[in-house]
Short mmCIF file of C-alpha atoms and ligand atoms in Angstrom, two decimals:
data_model
loop_
_atom_site.label_atom_id
_atom_site.label_comp_id
_atom_site.label_asym_id
_atom_site.label_seq_id
_atom_site.Cartn_x
_atom_site.Cartn_y
_atom_site.Cartn_z
CA UNK A 163 80.58 110.12 77.37
CA UNK A 164 78.86 111.59 80.49
CA UNK A 165 75.16 111.86 79.77
CA UNK A 166 73.63 110.38 82.93
CA UNK A 167 73.66 112.84 85.89
CA UNK A 168 75.33 110.32 88.19
CA UNK A 169 75.37 111.39 91.80
CA UNK A 170 78.95 111.06 92.96
CA UNK A 171 80.33 111.85 96.41
CA UNK A 172 84.11 112.13 96.19
CA UNK A 173 86.06 110.32 98.87
CA UNK A 174 88.87 112.84 98.40
CA UNK A 175 87.06 116.08 97.61
CA UNK A 176 90.10 118.27 98.16
CA UNK A 177 92.60 116.22 96.20
CA UNK A 178 93.67 117.15 92.68
CA UNK A 179 96.44 115.89 90.42
CA UNK A 180 99.78 115.82 92.26
CA UNK A 181 102.00 118.86 91.92
CA UNK A 182 104.78 116.62 90.55
CA UNK A 183 102.65 115.63 87.58
CA UNK A 184 101.44 119.20 87.07
CA UNK A 185 104.92 120.75 87.12
CA UNK A 186 106.50 118.04 84.97
CA UNK A 187 103.77 118.54 82.36
CA UNK A 188 104.35 122.31 82.42
CA UNK A 189 108.11 121.78 82.10
CA UNK A 190 107.56 119.55 79.06
CA UNK A 191 105.11 121.95 77.51
CA UNK A 192 107.61 124.81 77.77
CA UNK A 193 110.73 122.71 77.20
CA UNK A 194 112.01 123.89 80.54
CA UNK A 195 114.73 122.10 82.48
CA UNK A 196 112.75 119.94 84.83
CA UNK A 197 114.02 120.29 88.38
CA UNK A 198 110.50 119.83 89.76
CA UNK A 199 109.43 116.19 90.07
CA UNK A 200 112.06 114.16 91.91
CA UNK A 201 113.75 111.75 89.51
CA UNK A 202 117.29 111.32 88.20
CA UNK A 203 118.01 112.14 84.56
CA UNK A 204 120.98 109.78 84.44
CA UNK A 205 120.92 106.10 83.63
CA UNK A 206 120.60 102.97 85.71
CA UNK A 207 123.82 100.92 86.00
CA UNK A 208 124.33 98.70 82.91
CA UNK A 209 125.07 95.76 85.21
CA UNK A 210 121.62 95.98 86.74
CA UNK A 211 119.93 96.31 83.36
CA UNK A 212 121.72 93.24 82.10
CA UNK A 213 120.72 91.27 85.22
CA UNK A 214 117.10 92.11 84.47
CA UNK A 215 117.52 90.85 80.89
CA UNK A 216 118.99 87.64 82.23
CA UNK A 217 116.08 87.06 84.56
CA UNK A 218 113.53 87.79 81.85
CA UNK A 219 115.28 85.17 79.74
CA UNK A 220 115.51 82.68 82.58
CA UNK A 221 111.72 82.67 82.60
CA UNK A 222 111.11 84.56 85.83
CA UNK A 223 107.96 86.02 84.38
CA UNK A 224 105.08 84.76 86.51
CA UNK A 225 103.71 85.98 89.84
CA UNK A 226 106.30 86.33 92.56
CA UNK A 227 105.49 85.17 96.06
CA UNK A 228 102.99 87.59 97.60
CA UNK A 229 105.57 88.89 100.09
CA UNK A 230 108.32 89.05 97.46
CA UNK A 231 111.10 86.86 96.05
CA UNK A 232 112.74 85.22 99.05
CA UNK A 233 116.33 85.69 97.83
CA UNK A 234 115.69 89.44 97.62
CA UNK A 235 114.21 89.51 101.11
CA UNK A 236 117.22 87.59 102.43
CA UNK A 237 119.61 90.04 100.81
CA UNK A 238 117.68 92.96 102.29
CA UNK A 239 117.93 91.36 105.74
CA UNK A 240 121.73 91.07 105.30
CA UNK A 241 121.95 94.69 104.16
CA UNK A 242 119.96 95.91 107.19
CA UNK A 243 122.14 93.81 109.43
CA UNK A 244 125.35 95.31 108.12
CA UNK A 245 124.05 98.90 107.99
CA UNK A 246 121.80 99.08 111.03
CA UNK A 247 122.96 96.16 113.17
CA UNK A 248 119.54 94.57 113.30
CA UNK A 249 118.34 90.97 112.85
CA UNK A 250 115.35 90.89 110.54
CA UNK A 251 113.41 87.78 109.62
CA UNK A 252 113.07 87.84 105.82
CA UNK A 253 110.13 85.49 105.96
CA UNK A 254 107.92 87.34 108.41
CA UNK A 255 109.21 90.92 108.53
CA UNK A 256 109.98 92.05 104.96
CA UNK A 257 107.51 92.63 102.14
CA UNK A 258 108.50 93.78 98.63
CA UNK A 259 106.17 96.45 97.26
CA UNK A 260 105.63 98.27 93.98
CA UNK A 261 107.29 101.43 95.27
CA UNK A 262 107.30 103.31 98.55
CA UNK A 263 103.88 104.83 97.91
CA UNK A 264 102.10 101.47 97.86
CA UNK A 265 103.97 100.47 101.01
CA UNK A 266 102.82 103.66 102.75
CA UNK A 267 99.24 103.27 101.52
CA UNK A 268 98.97 99.63 102.57
CA UNK A 269 100.65 100.28 105.94
CA UNK A 270 98.22 103.09 106.78
CA UNK A 271 95.21 101.16 105.49
CA UNK A 272 96.12 98.07 107.49
CA UNK A 273 96.03 99.76 110.91
CA UNK A 274 94.09 103.03 110.77
CA UNK A 275 90.43 102.96 111.80
CA UNK A 276 87.84 105.76 111.57
CA UNK A 277 88.64 108.62 113.94
CA UNK A 278 92.17 107.41 114.67
CA UNK A 279 94.55 110.36 114.73
CA UNK A 280 97.79 110.32 112.77
CA UNK A 281 100.49 112.92 113.39
CA UNK A 282 102.13 114.27 110.25
CA UNK A 283 104.90 116.86 110.06
CA UNK A 284 104.39 119.61 107.51
CA UNK A 285 105.69 120.24 104.92
CA UNK A 286 104.80 116.61 104.26
CA UNK A 287 105.08 114.35 101.26
CA UNK A 288 101.71 114.39 99.56
CA UNK A 289 100.64 110.73 99.80
CA UNK A 290 100.29 110.47 103.58
CA UNK A 291 97.12 112.47 104.28
CA UNK A 292 94.89 111.03 101.50
CA UNK A 293 95.62 107.47 102.67
CA UNK A 294 94.65 108.42 106.24
CA UNK A 295 91.48 110.16 105.08
CA UNK A 296 90.39 107.19 102.97
CA UNK A 297 90.44 105.16 106.20
CA UNK A 298 88.33 107.75 108.01
CA UNK A 299 91.39 108.69 110.07
CA UNK A 300 92.24 112.22 111.09
CA UNK A 301 95.58 113.77 110.09
CA UNK A 302 96.98 115.97 112.87
CA UNK A 303 99.43 118.42 111.34
CA UNK A 304 102.50 119.73 113.11
CA UNK A 305 104.42 122.41 111.29
CA UNK A 306 108.20 122.42 110.89
CA UNK A 307 109.87 125.76 110.34
CA UNK A 308 112.06 126.50 107.32
CA UNK A 309 114.95 126.45 106.71
CA UNK A 310 115.96 123.73 109.24
CA UNK A 311 112.65 121.85 109.49
CA UNK A 312 113.47 120.56 112.99
CA UNK A 313 110.96 118.74 115.18
CA UNK A 314 110.15 120.16 118.61
CA UNK A 315 109.39 116.93 120.49
CA UNK A 316 107.91 118.69 123.51
CA UNK A 317 105.38 120.23 121.14
CA UNK A 318 104.67 116.81 119.60
CA UNK A 319 103.99 115.42 123.08
CA UNK A 320 101.23 117.99 123.52
CA UNK A 321 99.45 116.68 120.42
CA UNK A 322 99.31 113.10 121.64
CA UNK A 323 96.10 111.84 123.18
CA UNK A 324 94.24 108.54 123.42
CA UNK A 325 93.11 108.84 119.78
CA UNK A 326 96.69 109.02 118.47
CA UNK A 327 97.35 105.80 116.56
CA UNK A 328 100.29 106.65 114.37
CA UNK A 329 103.12 109.12 113.83
CA UNK A 330 104.63 109.44 110.37
CA UNK A 331 108.25 110.48 110.17
CA UNK A 332 110.42 111.04 107.10
CA UNK A 333 114.20 111.18 107.27
CA UNK A 334 115.95 112.39 105.10
CA UNK A 335 113.04 114.71 104.59
CA UNK A 336 111.22 115.52 101.37
CA UNK A 337 110.95 118.44 100.64
CA UNK A 338 112.90 119.98 103.56
CA UNK A 339 116.20 118.10 103.14
CA UNK A 340 116.56 117.84 106.93
CA UNK A 341 117.60 114.65 108.73
CA UNK A 342 116.84 113.21 112.15
CA UNK A 343 119.71 112.96 114.62
CA UNK A 344 120.18 110.16 117.14
CA UNK A 345 118.79 112.58 119.70
CA UNK A 346 115.59 113.03 117.66
CA UNK A 347 115.13 109.27 117.59
CA UNK A 348 115.69 108.93 121.33
CA UNK A 349 113.27 111.73 122.14
CA UNK A 350 110.65 110.14 119.90
CA UNK A 351 111.29 106.80 121.58
CA UNK A 352 110.78 108.33 125.00
CA UNK A 353 107.45 109.77 123.95
CA UNK A 354 105.95 106.61 122.46
CA UNK A 355 107.72 103.61 123.99
CA UNK A 356 104.98 102.86 126.49
CA UNK A 357 102.07 103.74 124.24
CA UNK A 358 100.14 101.94 121.50
CA UNK A 359 101.34 104.38 118.89
CA UNK A 360 102.58 102.87 115.64
CA UNK A 361 105.37 104.57 113.74
CA UNK A 362 105.50 104.85 109.97
CA UNK A 363 109.02 105.78 108.97
CA UNK A 364 109.52 106.91 105.39
CA UNK A 365 113.24 106.33 104.77
CA UNK A 366 113.28 106.22 100.99
CA UNK A 367 116.29 108.58 100.84
CA UNK A 368 118.33 106.52 103.35
CA UNK A 369 121.48 106.60 101.16
CA UNK A 370 121.22 110.24 100.10
CA UNK A 371 122.75 111.91 103.13
CA UNK A 372 125.63 114.36 103.30
CA UNK A 373 128.57 115.77 105.27
CA UNK A 374 129.42 112.34 106.72
CA UNK A 375 126.15 112.22 108.64
CA UNK A 376 124.81 108.74 109.40
CA UNK A 377 121.27 107.80 108.51
CA UNK A 378 119.33 107.25 111.73
CA UNK A 379 117.03 104.45 110.68
CA UNK A 380 114.24 103.43 112.99
CA UNK A 381 115.73 99.95 112.62
CA UNK A 382 118.68 101.02 114.79
CA UNK A 383 116.33 101.61 117.71
CA UNK A 384 114.78 98.31 118.90
CA UNK A 385 112.12 100.06 120.97
CA UNK A 386 111.02 101.99 117.89
CA UNK A 387 111.48 99.16 115.39
CA UNK A 388 109.14 96.89 117.37
CA UNK A 389 106.24 99.26 116.59
CA UNK A 390 107.25 100.52 113.13
CA UNK A 391 106.63 100.14 109.45
CA UNK A 392 109.85 101.29 107.78
CA UNK A 393 109.61 102.06 104.09
CA UNK A 394 112.47 101.94 101.55
CA UNK A 395 112.78 102.52 97.82
CA UNK A 396 114.89 100.86 95.14
CA UNK A 397 113.81 103.60 92.75
CA UNK A 398 115.67 106.25 94.76
CA UNK A 399 118.67 104.05 95.47
CA UNK A 400 119.23 102.71 91.96
CA UNK A 401 118.11 105.73 89.87
CA UNK A 402 115.04 103.89 88.63
CA UNK A 403 111.95 105.66 89.92
CA UNK A 404 109.96 104.31 86.96
CA UNK A 405 110.33 100.72 88.08
CA UNK A 406 108.20 101.36 91.18
CA UNK A 407 110.07 98.98 93.46
CA UNK A 408 110.39 99.26 97.21
CA UNK A 409 109.92 97.36 100.43
CA UNK A 410 108.58 97.62 103.93
CA UNK A 411 110.07 96.21 107.09
CA UNK A 412 107.85 95.66 110.12
CA UNK A 413 107.64 93.23 113.03
CA UNK A 414 105.61 90.09 112.43
CA UNK A 415 102.34 91.33 113.97
CA UNK A 416 102.36 94.48 111.81
CA UNK A 417 103.59 92.63 108.70
CA UNK A 418 100.71 90.17 109.05
CA UNK A 419 98.19 93.02 108.92
CA UNK A 420 100.15 94.76 106.15
CA UNK A 421 100.07 91.67 103.92
CA UNK A 422 96.31 91.29 104.34
CA UNK A 423 95.91 94.62 102.57
CA UNK A 424 98.87 94.32 100.20
CA UNK A 425 97.65 90.99 98.79
CA UNK A 426 94.36 92.55 97.70
CA UNK A 427 95.90 95.81 96.63
CA UNK A 428 98.53 94.49 94.21
CA UNK A 429 99.01 90.87 95.29
CA UNK A 430 102.69 90.80 94.35
CA UNK A 431 105.48 92.82 92.75
CA UNK A 432 107.36 92.61 89.42
CA UNK A 433 109.17 89.25 89.39
CA UNK A 434 112.23 89.61 87.08
CA UNK A 435 113.24 92.93 88.62
CA UNK A 436 113.13 91.37 92.09
CA UNK A 437 115.50 88.60 91.01
CA UNK A 438 117.84 91.12 89.43
CA UNK A 439 117.80 93.31 92.54
CA UNK A 440 118.55 90.26 94.70
CA UNK A 441 121.79 89.72 92.73
CA UNK A 442 122.71 93.39 92.49
CA UNK A 443 122.05 94.28 96.13
CA UNK A 444 124.58 91.67 97.30
CA UNK A 445 127.39 94.02 96.35
CA UNK A 446 127.31 96.88 98.86
CA UNK A 447 129.49 98.98 96.53
CA UNK A 448 126.39 99.38 94.40
CA UNK A 449 124.90 101.72 97.01
CA UNK A 450 127.64 102.78 99.41
CA UNK A 451 128.94 105.35 96.90
CA UNK A 452 125.65 107.27 96.98
CA UNK A 453 126.27 109.80 99.78
CA UNK A 454 129.40 111.16 98.08
CA UNK A 455 127.89 110.93 94.61
CA UNK A 456 124.89 113.03 95.63
CA UNK A 457 126.90 115.30 97.89
CA UNK A 458 128.80 116.43 94.81
CA UNK A 459 125.51 117.27 93.11
CA UNK A 460 124.24 119.05 96.21
CA UNK A 461 127.46 121.08 96.24
CA UNK A 462 127.29 121.84 92.54
CA UNK A 463 123.71 123.05 92.93
CA UNK A 464 124.59 125.16 96.01
CA UNK A 465 127.41 126.76 93.99
CA UNK A 466 124.97 127.56 91.18
CA UNK A 467 122.43 129.28 93.40
CA UNK A 468 124.74 130.95 95.91
CA UNK A 469 124.99 134.22 93.98
CA UNK A 470 121.31 134.30 93.04
CA UNK A 471 118.83 136.28 95.12
CA UNK A 472 117.71 133.12 96.93
CA UNK A 473 118.03 132.36 100.64
CA UNK A 474 118.83 128.75 101.49
CA UNK A 475 120.78 126.44 103.74
CA UNK A 476 122.38 123.51 101.94
CA UNK A 477 120.28 120.40 102.24
CA UNK A 478 121.50 117.64 104.61
CA UNK A 479 119.80 114.73 102.88
CA UNK A 480 117.48 113.75 99.99
CA UNK A 481 117.98 115.09 96.47
CA UNK A 482 116.01 118.26 97.06
CA UNK A 483 117.00 121.82 97.86
CA UNK A 484 114.46 124.35 99.13
CA UNK A 485 115.11 128.04 98.50
CA UNK A 486 113.36 131.19 99.69
CA UNK A 487 112.72 133.56 96.76
CA UNK A 488 111.07 136.38 98.74
CA UNK A 489 113.83 138.83 97.72
CA UNK A 490 112.85 138.34 94.08
CA UNK A 491 109.07 138.44 94.14
CA UNK A 492 105.88 138.73 96.22
CA UNK A 493 104.05 136.31 93.98
CA UNK A 494 102.61 133.15 95.50
CA UNK A 495 105.00 130.22 95.27
CA UNK A 496 102.72 128.58 92.73
CA UNK A 497 102.63 131.63 90.48
CA UNK A 498 106.36 132.10 90.82
CA UNK A 499 107.04 128.43 90.00
CA UNK A 500 104.86 128.73 86.90
CA UNK A 501 106.58 131.94 85.79
CA UNK A 502 110.03 130.46 86.44
CA UNK A 503 109.10 127.55 84.17
CA UNK A 504 107.56 129.64 81.41
CA UNK A 505 109.84 132.69 81.38
CA UNK A 506 113.15 131.37 82.70
CA UNK A 507 112.94 127.77 81.49
CA UNK A 508 113.52 126.04 84.83
CA UNK A 509 110.79 124.10 86.64
CA UNK A 510 110.62 123.70 90.44
CA UNK A 511 107.92 122.65 92.89
CA UNK A 512 106.09 125.27 95.00
CA UNK A 513 106.47 124.07 98.60
CA UNK A 514 102.88 125.11 99.49
CA UNK A 515 101.89 121.83 97.79
CA UNK A 516 103.25 120.03 100.85
CA UNK A 517 100.81 121.76 103.26
CA UNK A 518 97.16 120.78 103.75
CA UNK A 519 96.15 124.45 103.65
CA UNK A 520 98.64 125.30 100.86
CA UNK A 521 100.66 127.51 103.22
CA UNK A 522 102.82 129.81 101.13
CA UNK A 523 106.24 130.40 102.72
CA UNK A 524 107.75 131.68 99.45
CA UNK A 525 109.75 128.52 99.03
CA UNK A 526 110.55 126.50 95.93
CA UNK A 527 111.93 122.97 95.88
CA UNK A 528 114.53 122.03 93.27
CA UNK A 529 115.59 118.46 92.50
CA UNK A 530 119.34 118.17 91.89
CA UNK A 531 119.38 114.47 90.92
CA UNK A 532 120.57 115.54 87.50
CA UNK A 533 123.59 115.22 85.22
CA UNK A 534 126.29 117.83 85.59
CA UNK A 535 125.36 119.31 82.21
CA UNK A 536 121.69 119.57 83.16
CA UNK A 537 122.59 121.50 86.31
CA UNK A 538 124.95 123.71 84.29
CA UNK A 539 122.20 124.48 81.81
CA UNK A 540 119.83 125.32 84.66
CA UNK A 541 122.54 127.57 86.16
CA UNK A 542 122.77 129.54 82.96
CA UNK A 543 119.03 130.10 82.82
CA UNK A 544 118.78 131.01 86.50
CA UNK A 545 121.48 133.69 86.05
CA UNK A 546 118.75 135.84 84.52
CA UNK A 547 117.22 136.16 87.99
CA UNK A 548 120.09 138.44 88.97
CA UNK A 549 118.76 141.99 88.64
N1 LIG B 626 108.81 111.56 95.10
C1 LIG B 626 108.85 112.44 93.98
C2 LIG B 626 109.00 113.88 94.43
O1 LIG B 626 108.93 114.18 95.58
C3 LIG B 626 107.62 112.40 93.12
C4 LIG B 626 106.91 111.14 92.91
C5 LIG B 626 105.64 111.37 92.13
O2 LIG B 626 105.65 112.04 91.12
N2 LIG B 626 104.57 110.88 92.62
O3 LIG B 626 109.17 114.72 93.58
#
């Protein structure tokens, strides 16, 4: 097809296909158990599926309102009120998006100008930096140390200057599995409360949090919430990553800018699913079981790997567990992940993929959002790592 020598200057010269796609493809090719890309292998609740059918049949099949179906936004406002004690205006402060990634992309695009600096904590989820770069912004990377991935706020303070426009936080953290405490939030608040810095808070794993810890949403902190885009995901919460459904909460001035971009990016989001979610979300039991449900999986996975030559601390939130394999091999994390897939039949993600310079800390990330049997099968295969 390519015969004309078209001159093409890539806008993202250093970006390739995401590691999640690469590792899932390799897992499929080798019929390995796929603990790489983060997605559940169990089914969505039948009740929710049948609600979607009902709304298809009711004829909810045309464009939804640009900001999202109002009944869904109202239900989200009620949920945030009961969980985080905050009053949110569903009309002016909530926008339904096709997944968390679109919300993050549109939020960044709506406020970042060329040369604006954006602080990102590494390891970082892979969609933040490309969005900043497409705006001509400058990602400023601050490294978090394994295995606890804690933020040193004094150090963050030193990286703030008059170019700093945004800080991106992610709690529970992917891939690190760490969570922010109330103290983290207050320290952050102290640093930015009298500045023009906007916060982008990726909280897509808000319900996947363990050991009775409470999720510290930005929404609980009025002085943070008034300058924040907070991003949530129905895919994570309702085991339906393939639906690409999420939402963003932001004060009116930020939401106004967000919607200017969102309307020309996707215009609106899947209508029948929004109606179904509006019904389903009304019953808090449909999500309040999640911490315990996933804690059991976290524990099962910890049990599986505790006698293997891995070093790890059990994850505090998200459905990911990072492990240090340096006792097993000197290979790069990428090579080791590939060999683990091909020779042992279990796929994981090399954590270097979450660093702009592919820093190799000899860490792999496993996703434990899997059926008991899947984890048992993985356990059996991983036993072969014992010398
Ligand atoms: N969020 C998922 C993960 O971290 C991947 C999503 C994707 O494949 N883009 O594994």
